[in-house]
Short mmCIF file of C-alpha atoms and ligand atoms in Angstrom, two decimals:
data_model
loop_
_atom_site.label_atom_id
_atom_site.label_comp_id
_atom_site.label_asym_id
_atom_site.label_seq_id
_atom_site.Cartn_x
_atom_site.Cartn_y
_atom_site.Cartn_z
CA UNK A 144 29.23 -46.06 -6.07
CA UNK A 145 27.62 -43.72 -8.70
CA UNK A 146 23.83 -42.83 -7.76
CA UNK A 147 23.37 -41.86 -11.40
CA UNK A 148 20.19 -43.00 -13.38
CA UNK A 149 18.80 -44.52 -9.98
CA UNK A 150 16.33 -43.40 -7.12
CA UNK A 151 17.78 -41.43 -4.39
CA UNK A 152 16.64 -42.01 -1.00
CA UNK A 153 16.93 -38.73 1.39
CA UNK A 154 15.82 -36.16 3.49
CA UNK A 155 13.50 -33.15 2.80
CA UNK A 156 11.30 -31.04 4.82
CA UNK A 157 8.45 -31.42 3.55
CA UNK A 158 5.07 -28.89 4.02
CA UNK A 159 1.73 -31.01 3.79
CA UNK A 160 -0.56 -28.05 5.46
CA UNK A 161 -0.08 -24.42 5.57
CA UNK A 162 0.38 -22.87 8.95
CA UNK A 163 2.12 -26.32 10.21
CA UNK A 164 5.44 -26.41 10.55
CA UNK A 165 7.85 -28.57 8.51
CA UNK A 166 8.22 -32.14 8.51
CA UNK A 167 11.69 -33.66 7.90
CA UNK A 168 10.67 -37.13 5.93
CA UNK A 169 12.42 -39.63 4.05
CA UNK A 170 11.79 -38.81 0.28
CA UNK A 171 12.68 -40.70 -3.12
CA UNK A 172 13.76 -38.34 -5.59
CA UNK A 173 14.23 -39.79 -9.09
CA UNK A 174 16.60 -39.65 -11.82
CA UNK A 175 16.81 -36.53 -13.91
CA UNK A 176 14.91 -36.87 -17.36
CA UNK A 177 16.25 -35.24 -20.62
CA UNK A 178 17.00 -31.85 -20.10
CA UNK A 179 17.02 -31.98 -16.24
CA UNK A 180 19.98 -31.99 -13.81
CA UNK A 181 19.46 -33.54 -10.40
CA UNK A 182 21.66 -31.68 -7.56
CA UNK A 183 23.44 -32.35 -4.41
CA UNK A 184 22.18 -29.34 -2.09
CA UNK A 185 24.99 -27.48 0.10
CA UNK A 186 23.35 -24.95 1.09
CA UNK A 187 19.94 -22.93 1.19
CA UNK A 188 18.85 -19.77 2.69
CA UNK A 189 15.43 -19.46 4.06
CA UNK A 190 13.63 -16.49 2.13
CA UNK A 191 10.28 -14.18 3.02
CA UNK A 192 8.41 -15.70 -0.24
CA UNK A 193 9.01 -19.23 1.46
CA UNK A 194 7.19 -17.96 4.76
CA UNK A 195 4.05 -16.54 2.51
CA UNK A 196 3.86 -20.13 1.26
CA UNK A 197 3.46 -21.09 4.88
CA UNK A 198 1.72 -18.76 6.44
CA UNK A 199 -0.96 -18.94 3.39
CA UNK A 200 -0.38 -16.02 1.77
CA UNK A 201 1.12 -16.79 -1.22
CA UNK A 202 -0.90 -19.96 -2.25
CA UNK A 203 0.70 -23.41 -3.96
CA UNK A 204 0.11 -26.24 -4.51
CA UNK A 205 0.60 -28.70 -1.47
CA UNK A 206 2.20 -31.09 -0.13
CA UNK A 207 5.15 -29.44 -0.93
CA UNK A 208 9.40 -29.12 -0.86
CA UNK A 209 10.00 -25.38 -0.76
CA UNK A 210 12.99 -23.25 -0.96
CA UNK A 211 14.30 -21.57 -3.43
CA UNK A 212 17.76 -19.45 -2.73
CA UNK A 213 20.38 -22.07 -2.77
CA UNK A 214 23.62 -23.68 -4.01
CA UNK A 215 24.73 -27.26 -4.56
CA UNK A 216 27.05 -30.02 -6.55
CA UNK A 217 25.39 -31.41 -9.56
CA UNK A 218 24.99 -35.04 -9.03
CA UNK A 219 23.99 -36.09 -12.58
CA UNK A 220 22.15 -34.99 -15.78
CA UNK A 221 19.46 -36.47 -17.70
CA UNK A 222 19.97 -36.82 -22.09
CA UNK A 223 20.64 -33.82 -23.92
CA UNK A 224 21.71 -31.17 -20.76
CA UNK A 225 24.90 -29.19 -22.30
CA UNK A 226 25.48 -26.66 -19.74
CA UNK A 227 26.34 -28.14 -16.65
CA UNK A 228 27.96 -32.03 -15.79
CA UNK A 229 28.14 -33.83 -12.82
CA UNK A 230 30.69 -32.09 -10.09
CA UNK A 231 29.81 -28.58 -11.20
CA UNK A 232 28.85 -25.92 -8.50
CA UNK A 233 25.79 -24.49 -9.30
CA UNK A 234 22.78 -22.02 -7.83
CA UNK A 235 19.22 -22.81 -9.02
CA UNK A 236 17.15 -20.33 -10.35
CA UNK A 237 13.66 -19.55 -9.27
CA UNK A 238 13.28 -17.34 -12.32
CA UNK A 239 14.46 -19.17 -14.97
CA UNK A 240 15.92 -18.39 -18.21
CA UNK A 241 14.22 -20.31 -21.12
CA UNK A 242 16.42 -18.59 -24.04
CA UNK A 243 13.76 -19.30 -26.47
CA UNK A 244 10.36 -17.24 -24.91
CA UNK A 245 9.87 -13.67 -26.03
CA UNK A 246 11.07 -12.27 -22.84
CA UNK A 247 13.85 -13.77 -22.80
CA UNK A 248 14.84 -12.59 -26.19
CA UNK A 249 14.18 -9.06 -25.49
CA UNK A 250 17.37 -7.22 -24.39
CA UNK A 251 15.90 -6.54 -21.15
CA UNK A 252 13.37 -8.85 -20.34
CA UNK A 253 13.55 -11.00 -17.46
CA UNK A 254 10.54 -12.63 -16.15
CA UNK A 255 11.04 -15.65 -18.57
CA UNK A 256 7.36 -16.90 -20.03
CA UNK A 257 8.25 -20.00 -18.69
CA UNK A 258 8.44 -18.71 -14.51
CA UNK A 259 5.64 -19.90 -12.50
CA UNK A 260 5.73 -16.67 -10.11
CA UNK A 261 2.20 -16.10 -11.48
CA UNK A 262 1.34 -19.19 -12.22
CA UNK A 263 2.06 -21.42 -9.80
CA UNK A 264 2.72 -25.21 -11.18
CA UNK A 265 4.33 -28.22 -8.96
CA UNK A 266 5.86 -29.61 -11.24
CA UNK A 267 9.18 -29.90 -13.83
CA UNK A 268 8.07 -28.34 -17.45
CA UNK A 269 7.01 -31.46 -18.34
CA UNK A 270 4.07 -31.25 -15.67
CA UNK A 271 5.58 -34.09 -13.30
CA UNK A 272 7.01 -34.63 -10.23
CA UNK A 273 10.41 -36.14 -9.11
CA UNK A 274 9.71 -35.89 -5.56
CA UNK A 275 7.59 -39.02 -3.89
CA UNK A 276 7.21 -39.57 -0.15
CA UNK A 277 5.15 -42.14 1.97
CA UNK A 278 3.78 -43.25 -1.65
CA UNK A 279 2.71 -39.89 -2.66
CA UNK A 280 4.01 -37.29 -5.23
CA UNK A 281 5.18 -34.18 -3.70
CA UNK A 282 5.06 -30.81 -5.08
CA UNK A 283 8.15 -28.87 -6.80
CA UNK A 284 8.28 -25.00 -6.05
CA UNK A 285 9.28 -22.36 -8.34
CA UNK A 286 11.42 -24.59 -10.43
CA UNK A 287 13.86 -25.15 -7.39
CA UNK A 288 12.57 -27.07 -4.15
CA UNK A 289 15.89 -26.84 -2.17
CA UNK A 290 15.20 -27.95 1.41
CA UNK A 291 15.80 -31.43 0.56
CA UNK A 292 19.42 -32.90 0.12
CA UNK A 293 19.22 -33.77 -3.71
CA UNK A 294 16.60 -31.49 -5.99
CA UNK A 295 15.92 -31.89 -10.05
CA UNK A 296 15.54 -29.01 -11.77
CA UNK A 297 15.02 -27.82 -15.56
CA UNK A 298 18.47 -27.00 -17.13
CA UNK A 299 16.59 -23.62 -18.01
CA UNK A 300 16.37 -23.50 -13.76
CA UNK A 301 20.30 -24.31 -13.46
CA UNK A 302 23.94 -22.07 -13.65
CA UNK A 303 27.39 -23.33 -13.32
CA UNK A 304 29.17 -21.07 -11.01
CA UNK A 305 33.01 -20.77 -10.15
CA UNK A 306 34.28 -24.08 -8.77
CA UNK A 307 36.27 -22.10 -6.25
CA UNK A 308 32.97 -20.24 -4.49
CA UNK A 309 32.18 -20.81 -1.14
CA UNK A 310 28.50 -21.96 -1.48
CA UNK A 311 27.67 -21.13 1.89
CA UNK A 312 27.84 -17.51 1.34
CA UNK A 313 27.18 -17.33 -2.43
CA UNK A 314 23.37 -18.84 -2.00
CA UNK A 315 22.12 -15.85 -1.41
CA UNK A 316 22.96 -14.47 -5.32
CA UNK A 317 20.03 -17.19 -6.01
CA UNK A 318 17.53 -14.64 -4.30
CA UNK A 319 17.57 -12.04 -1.80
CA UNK A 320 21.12 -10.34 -2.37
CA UNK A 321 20.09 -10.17 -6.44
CA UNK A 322 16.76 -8.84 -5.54
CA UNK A 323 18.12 -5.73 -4.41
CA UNK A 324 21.48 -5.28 -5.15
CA UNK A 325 19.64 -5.93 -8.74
CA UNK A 326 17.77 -3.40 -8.07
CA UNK A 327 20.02 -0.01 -7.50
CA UNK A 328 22.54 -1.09 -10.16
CA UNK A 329 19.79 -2.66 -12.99
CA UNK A 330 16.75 -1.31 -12.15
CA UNK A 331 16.68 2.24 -10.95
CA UNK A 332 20.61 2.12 -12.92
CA UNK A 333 22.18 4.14 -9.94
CA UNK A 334 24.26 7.31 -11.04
CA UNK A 335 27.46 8.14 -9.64
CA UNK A 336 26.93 10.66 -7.03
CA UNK A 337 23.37 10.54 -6.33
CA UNK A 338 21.24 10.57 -3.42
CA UNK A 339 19.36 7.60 -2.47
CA UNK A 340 16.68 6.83 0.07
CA UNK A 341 16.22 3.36 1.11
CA UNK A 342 12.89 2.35 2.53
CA UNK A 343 13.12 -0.56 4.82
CA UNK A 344 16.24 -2.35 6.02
CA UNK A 345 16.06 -5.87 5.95
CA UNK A 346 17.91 -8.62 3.78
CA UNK A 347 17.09 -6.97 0.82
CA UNK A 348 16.91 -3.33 1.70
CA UNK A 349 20.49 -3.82 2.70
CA UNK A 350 21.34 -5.49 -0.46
CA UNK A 351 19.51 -2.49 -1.85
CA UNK A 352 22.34 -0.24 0.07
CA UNK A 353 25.37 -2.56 -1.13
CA UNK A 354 23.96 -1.94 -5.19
CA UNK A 355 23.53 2.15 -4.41
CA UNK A 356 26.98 2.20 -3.15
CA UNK A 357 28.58 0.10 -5.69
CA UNK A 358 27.10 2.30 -8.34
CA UNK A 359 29.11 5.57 -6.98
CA UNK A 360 25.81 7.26 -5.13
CA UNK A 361 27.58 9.95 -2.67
CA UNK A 362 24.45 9.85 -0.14
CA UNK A 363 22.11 6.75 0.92
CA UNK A 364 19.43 7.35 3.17
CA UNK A 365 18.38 4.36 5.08
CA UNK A 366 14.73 4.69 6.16
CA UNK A 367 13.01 2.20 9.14
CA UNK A 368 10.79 1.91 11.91
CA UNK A 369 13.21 0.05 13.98
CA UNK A 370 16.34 1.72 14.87
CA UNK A 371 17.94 -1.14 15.33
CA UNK A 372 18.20 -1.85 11.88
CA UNK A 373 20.70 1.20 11.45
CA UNK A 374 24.27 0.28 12.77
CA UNK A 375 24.24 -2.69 9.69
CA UNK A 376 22.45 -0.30 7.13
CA UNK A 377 25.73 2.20 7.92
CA UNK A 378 28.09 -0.63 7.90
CA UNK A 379 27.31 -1.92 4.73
CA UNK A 380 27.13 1.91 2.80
CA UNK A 381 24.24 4.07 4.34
CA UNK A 382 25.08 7.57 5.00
CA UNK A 383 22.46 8.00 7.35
CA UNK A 384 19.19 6.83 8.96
CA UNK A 385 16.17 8.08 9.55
CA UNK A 386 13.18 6.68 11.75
CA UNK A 387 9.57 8.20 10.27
CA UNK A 388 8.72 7.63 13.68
CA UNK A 389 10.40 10.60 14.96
CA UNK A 390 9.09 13.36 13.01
CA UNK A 391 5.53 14.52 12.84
CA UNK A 392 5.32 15.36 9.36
CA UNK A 393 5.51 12.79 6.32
CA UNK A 394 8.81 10.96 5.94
CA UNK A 395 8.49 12.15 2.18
CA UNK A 396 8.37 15.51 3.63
CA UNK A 397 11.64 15.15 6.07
CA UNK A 398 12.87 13.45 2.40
CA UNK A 399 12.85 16.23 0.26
CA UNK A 400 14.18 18.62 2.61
CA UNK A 401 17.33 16.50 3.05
CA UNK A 402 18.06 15.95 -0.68
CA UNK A 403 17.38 20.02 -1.39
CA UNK A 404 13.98 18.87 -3.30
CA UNK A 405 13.69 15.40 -4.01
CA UNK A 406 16.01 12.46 -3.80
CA UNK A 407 17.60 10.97 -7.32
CA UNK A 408 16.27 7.48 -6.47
CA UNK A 409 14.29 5.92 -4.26
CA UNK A 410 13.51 2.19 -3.13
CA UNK A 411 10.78 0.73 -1.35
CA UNK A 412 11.63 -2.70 0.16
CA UNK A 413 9.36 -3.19 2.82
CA UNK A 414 6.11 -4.37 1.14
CA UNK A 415 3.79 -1.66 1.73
CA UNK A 416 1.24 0.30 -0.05
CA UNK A 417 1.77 4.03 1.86
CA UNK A 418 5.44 3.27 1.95
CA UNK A 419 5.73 2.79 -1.70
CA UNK A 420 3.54 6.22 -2.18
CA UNK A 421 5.89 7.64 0.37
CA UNK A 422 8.70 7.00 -2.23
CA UNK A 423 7.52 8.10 -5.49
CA UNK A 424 6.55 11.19 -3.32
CA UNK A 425 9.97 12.20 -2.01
CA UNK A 426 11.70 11.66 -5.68
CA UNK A 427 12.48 14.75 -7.67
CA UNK A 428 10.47 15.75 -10.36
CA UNK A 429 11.59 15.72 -13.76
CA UNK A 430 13.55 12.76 -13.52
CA UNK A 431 13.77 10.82 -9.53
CA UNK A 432 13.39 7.23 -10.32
CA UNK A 433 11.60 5.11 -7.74
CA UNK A 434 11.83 1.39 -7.50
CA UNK A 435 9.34 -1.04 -5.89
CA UNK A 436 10.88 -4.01 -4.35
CA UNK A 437 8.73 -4.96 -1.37
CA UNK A 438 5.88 -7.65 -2.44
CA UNK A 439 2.23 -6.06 -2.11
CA UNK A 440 -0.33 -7.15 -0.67
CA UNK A 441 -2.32 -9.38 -2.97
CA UNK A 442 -4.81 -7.60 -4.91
CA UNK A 443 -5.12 -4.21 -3.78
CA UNK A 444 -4.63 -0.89 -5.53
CA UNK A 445 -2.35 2.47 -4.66
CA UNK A 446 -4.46 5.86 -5.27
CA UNK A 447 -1.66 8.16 -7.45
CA UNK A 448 -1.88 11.45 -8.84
CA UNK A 449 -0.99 11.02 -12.18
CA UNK A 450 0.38 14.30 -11.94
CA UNK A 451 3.30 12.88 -10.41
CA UNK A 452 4.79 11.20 -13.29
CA UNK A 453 3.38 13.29 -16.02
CA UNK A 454 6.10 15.97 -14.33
CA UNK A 455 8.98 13.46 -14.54
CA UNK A 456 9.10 10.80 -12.04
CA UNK A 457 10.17 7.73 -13.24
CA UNK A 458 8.14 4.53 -11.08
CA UNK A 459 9.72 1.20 -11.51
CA UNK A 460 9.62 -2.14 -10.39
CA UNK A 461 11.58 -5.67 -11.01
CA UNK A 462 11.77 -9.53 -9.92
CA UNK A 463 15.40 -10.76 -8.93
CA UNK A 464 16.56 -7.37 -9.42
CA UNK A 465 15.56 -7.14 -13.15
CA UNK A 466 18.26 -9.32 -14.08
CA UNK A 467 18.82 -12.27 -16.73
CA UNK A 468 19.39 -15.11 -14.33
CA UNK A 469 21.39 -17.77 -16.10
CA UNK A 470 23.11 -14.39 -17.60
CA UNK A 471 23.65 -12.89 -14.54
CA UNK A 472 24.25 -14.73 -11.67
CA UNK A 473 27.87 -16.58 -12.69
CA UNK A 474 28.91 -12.82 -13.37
CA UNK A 475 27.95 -12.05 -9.52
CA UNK A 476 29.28 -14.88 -8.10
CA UNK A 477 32.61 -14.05 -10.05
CA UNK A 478 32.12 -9.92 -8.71
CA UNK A 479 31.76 -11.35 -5.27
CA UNK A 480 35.41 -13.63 -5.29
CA UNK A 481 36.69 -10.31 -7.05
CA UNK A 482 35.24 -8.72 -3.46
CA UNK A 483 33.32 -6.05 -5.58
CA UNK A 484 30.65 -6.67 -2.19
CA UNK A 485 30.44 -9.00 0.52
CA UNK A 486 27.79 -11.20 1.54
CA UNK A 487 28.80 -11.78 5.49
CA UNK A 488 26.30 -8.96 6.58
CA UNK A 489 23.71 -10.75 5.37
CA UNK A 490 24.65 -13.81 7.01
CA UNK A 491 23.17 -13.69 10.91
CA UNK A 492 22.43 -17.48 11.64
CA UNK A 493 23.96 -20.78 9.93
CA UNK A 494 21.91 -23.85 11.42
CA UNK A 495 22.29 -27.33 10.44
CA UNK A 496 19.22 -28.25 7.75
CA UNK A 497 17.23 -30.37 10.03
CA UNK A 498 16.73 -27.02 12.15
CA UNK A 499 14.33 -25.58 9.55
CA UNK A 500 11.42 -24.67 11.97
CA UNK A 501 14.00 -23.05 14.07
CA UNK A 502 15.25 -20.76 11.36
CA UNK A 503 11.54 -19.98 10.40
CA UNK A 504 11.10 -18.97 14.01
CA UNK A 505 14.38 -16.71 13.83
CA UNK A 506 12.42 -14.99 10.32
CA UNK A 507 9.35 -14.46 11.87
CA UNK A 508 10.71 -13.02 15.21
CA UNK A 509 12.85 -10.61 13.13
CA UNK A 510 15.52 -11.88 15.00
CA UNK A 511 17.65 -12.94 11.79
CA UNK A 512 18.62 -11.25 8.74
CA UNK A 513 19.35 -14.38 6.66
CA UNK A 514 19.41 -17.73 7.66
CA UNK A 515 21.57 -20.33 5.76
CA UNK A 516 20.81 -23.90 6.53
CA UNK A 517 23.72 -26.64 5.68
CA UNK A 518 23.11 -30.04 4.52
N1 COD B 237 8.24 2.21 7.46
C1 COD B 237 9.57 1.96 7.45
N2 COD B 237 10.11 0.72 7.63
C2 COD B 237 9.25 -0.28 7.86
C3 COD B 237 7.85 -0.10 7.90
C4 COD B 237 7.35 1.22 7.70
N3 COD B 237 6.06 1.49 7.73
N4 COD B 237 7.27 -1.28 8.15
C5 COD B 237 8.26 -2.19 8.24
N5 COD B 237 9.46 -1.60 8.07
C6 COD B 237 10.79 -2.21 8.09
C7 COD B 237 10.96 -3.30 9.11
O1 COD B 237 11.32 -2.77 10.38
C8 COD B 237 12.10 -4.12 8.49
O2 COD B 237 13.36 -3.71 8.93
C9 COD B 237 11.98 -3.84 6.99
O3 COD B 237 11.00 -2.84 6.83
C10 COD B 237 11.55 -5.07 6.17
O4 COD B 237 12.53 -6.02 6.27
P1 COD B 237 12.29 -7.60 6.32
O5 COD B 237 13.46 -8.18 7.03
O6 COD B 237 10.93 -7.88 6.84
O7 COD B 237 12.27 -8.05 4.79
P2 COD B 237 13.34 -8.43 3.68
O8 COD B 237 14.37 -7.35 3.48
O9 COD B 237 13.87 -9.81 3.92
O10 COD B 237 12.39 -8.51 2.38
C11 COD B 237 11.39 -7.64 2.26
C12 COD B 237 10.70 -7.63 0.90
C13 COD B 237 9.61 -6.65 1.12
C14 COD B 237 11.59 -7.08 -0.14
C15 COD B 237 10.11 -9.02 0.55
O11 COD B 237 8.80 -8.89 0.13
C16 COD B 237 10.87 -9.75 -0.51
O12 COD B 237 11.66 -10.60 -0.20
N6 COD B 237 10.68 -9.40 -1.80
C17 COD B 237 11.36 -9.99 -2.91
C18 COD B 237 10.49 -9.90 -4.12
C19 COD B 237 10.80 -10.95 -5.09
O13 COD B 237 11.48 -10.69 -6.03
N7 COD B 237 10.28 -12.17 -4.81
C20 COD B 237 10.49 -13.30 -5.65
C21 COD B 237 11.13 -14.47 -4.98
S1 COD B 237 11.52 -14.28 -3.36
ZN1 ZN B 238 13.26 -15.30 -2.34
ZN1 ZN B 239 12.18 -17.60 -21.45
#
């Protein structure tokens, strides 16, 4: 029996309070309005920016349905939606792609106008909410909401994706892979036989790796505290690994004397403010390009000798790896069935949905890399 144009009854895990954990509830999610597209979730991965929700440092609007790096079945489509129908495989997109804003226009624009990164808003575009539980309206999240079995989002929030990709594995192009495979191969626009230095080796510093080595770079340096982040950083392209740890000068310092100078691009994915000095330091002059990944901390400022740049450096940054999303993310789904990269690295824990806290727990410990939950 079709569920179209009526009120689905399911479960989400819903976030009423920061610093509590989730709460799996029974929620009513209604039908898609004109220009919307309600979908089926298969999968989700649990991301960093969904833990800074939690843990209160990224602030939104609450009670809420997080989650935002997914894939799903769309389910139905409210009046006037043209690029998807029900039965298509799809990946929401937590940076959308309006068409019409002045960002999106621009060749290479990508933070659509219409994002709520830095604005947050829980709700569609038309400022309401599909989500209701115990009576109450719950809160949307970045245009996505996917830890809850059916979501509506914006058909500017929406791709179709090959009907043939397992969407399991191919979440992950909805956030953290993007990020920073984005980043080498759009951002920093990785040269073929370049050195690269890699600062920090989680999810998305590994992603970071898989981008560097796709675009022909000859040496990538993997940089970490942890050593035991190094056996996956080689097996997915780094060269070799260095812990700052075990030098007692500046890791920009140890840097430049391995790359006979400066390094052609650097990356800092870790979220730090000496780390991302660290690599504009160790770039060459004249032309190293450095890319910021890593979120800062809110509100606070680097010290930089403007000297630095005004001799060549190049210092960069990018959301979802400074791609187009509706543009983009078909065209990686379709590079990943082509095996152009694999996503399995990524992958350390699959858990049923209803295990949500326990995947959070596996995040924070820094036991996982990625997480996918299943519905
Ligand atoms: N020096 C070297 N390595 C360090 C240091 C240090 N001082 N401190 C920590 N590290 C290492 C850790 O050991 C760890 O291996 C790594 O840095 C960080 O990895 P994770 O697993 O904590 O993080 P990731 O890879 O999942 O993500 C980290 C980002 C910093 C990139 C995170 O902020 C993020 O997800 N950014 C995405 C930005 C974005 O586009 N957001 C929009 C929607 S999500
Ligand atoms: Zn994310
Ligand atoms: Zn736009």
């Amino acid at each position: 029996m079709s569920t179209a144009g009526k009120v689905i009854k399911c479960k989400a895990a819903v976030l009423w309070e920061e610093k509590k954990p989730f709460s799996i509830e029974e929620v009513e999610v209604a039908p898609p309005k004109a220009h919307e597209v309600r979908i089926k979730m298969v999968a989700t991965g649990i991301c960093r920016s969904d833990d800074h929700v939690v843990s209160g440092s990224f602030h939104w609007p609450l009670p809420v349905i997080l989650g935002h790096e997914a894939a799903g079945i769309v389910e139905s489509v409210g009046e006037g939606v043209t690029s998807v129908k029900p039965g298509d495989k799809v990946i929401p997109l937590f940076n959308p792609q309006c068409g019409k804003c002045k960002v999106c226009k621009h060749p290479e624009g990508n933070v659509c106008l219409k994002s709520s990164l830095q604005q947050p808003q829980g709700t569609l575009i038309d400022g309401t909410s599909r989500f209701t539980c115990r009576g109450k309206p719950i809160n949307h999240f970045i245009h996505t909401s996917t830890f809850c079995q059916y979501t509506v989002v914006d058909e500017m929030a929406v791709v179709k994706i090959d009907a043939a990709s397992p969407l399991e594995k191919v979440c992950l192009i909805g956030c953290g892979f993007t990020t920073g495979y984005g980043s080498a191969v759009k951002v920093a626009k990785v040269t073929q036989g370049s050195t690269c230095a890699v600062f920090g080796l989680g999810g998305v510093g590994l992603s970071v790796i898989m981008g560097c080595k796709a675009a022909g770079a000859s040496r990538i340096i993997g940089v970490d505290i942890n050593k035991n982040k190094f056996a996956k950083a080689k097996e997915v392209g780094a060269t070799e690994c260095i812990n700052p740890q075990d030098y007692n000068k500046p890791i920009e310092e140890v840097l430049k004397e391995l790359s006979d100078g400066g390094v052609d691009f650097s990356f800092e994915v870790i979220g730090r403010l000496d780390t991302m000095l660290s690599a504009l330091l160790c770039c060459q002059n004249s032309y190293g390009v450095s890319v910021i990944v890593g979120v800062p901390p809110d509100s606070q400022n680097i010290p930089m000798n403007p000297m630095l740049l005004l001799t060549g450096r190049i210092w960069k940054g990018g959301i979802f790896g400074g791609f187009k999303s509706k543009d983009s993310v078909p065209k990686l789904v379709a590079d990943f069935m082509a095996k152009k990269f694999s996503l399995d690295p990524l992958i350390t824990n699959v858990l049923p949905f209803e295990k949500i806290n326990e995947g959070f727990e596996l995040l924070r410990s820094g036991k996982s890399i990625r997480t996918i939950l299943t519905f």
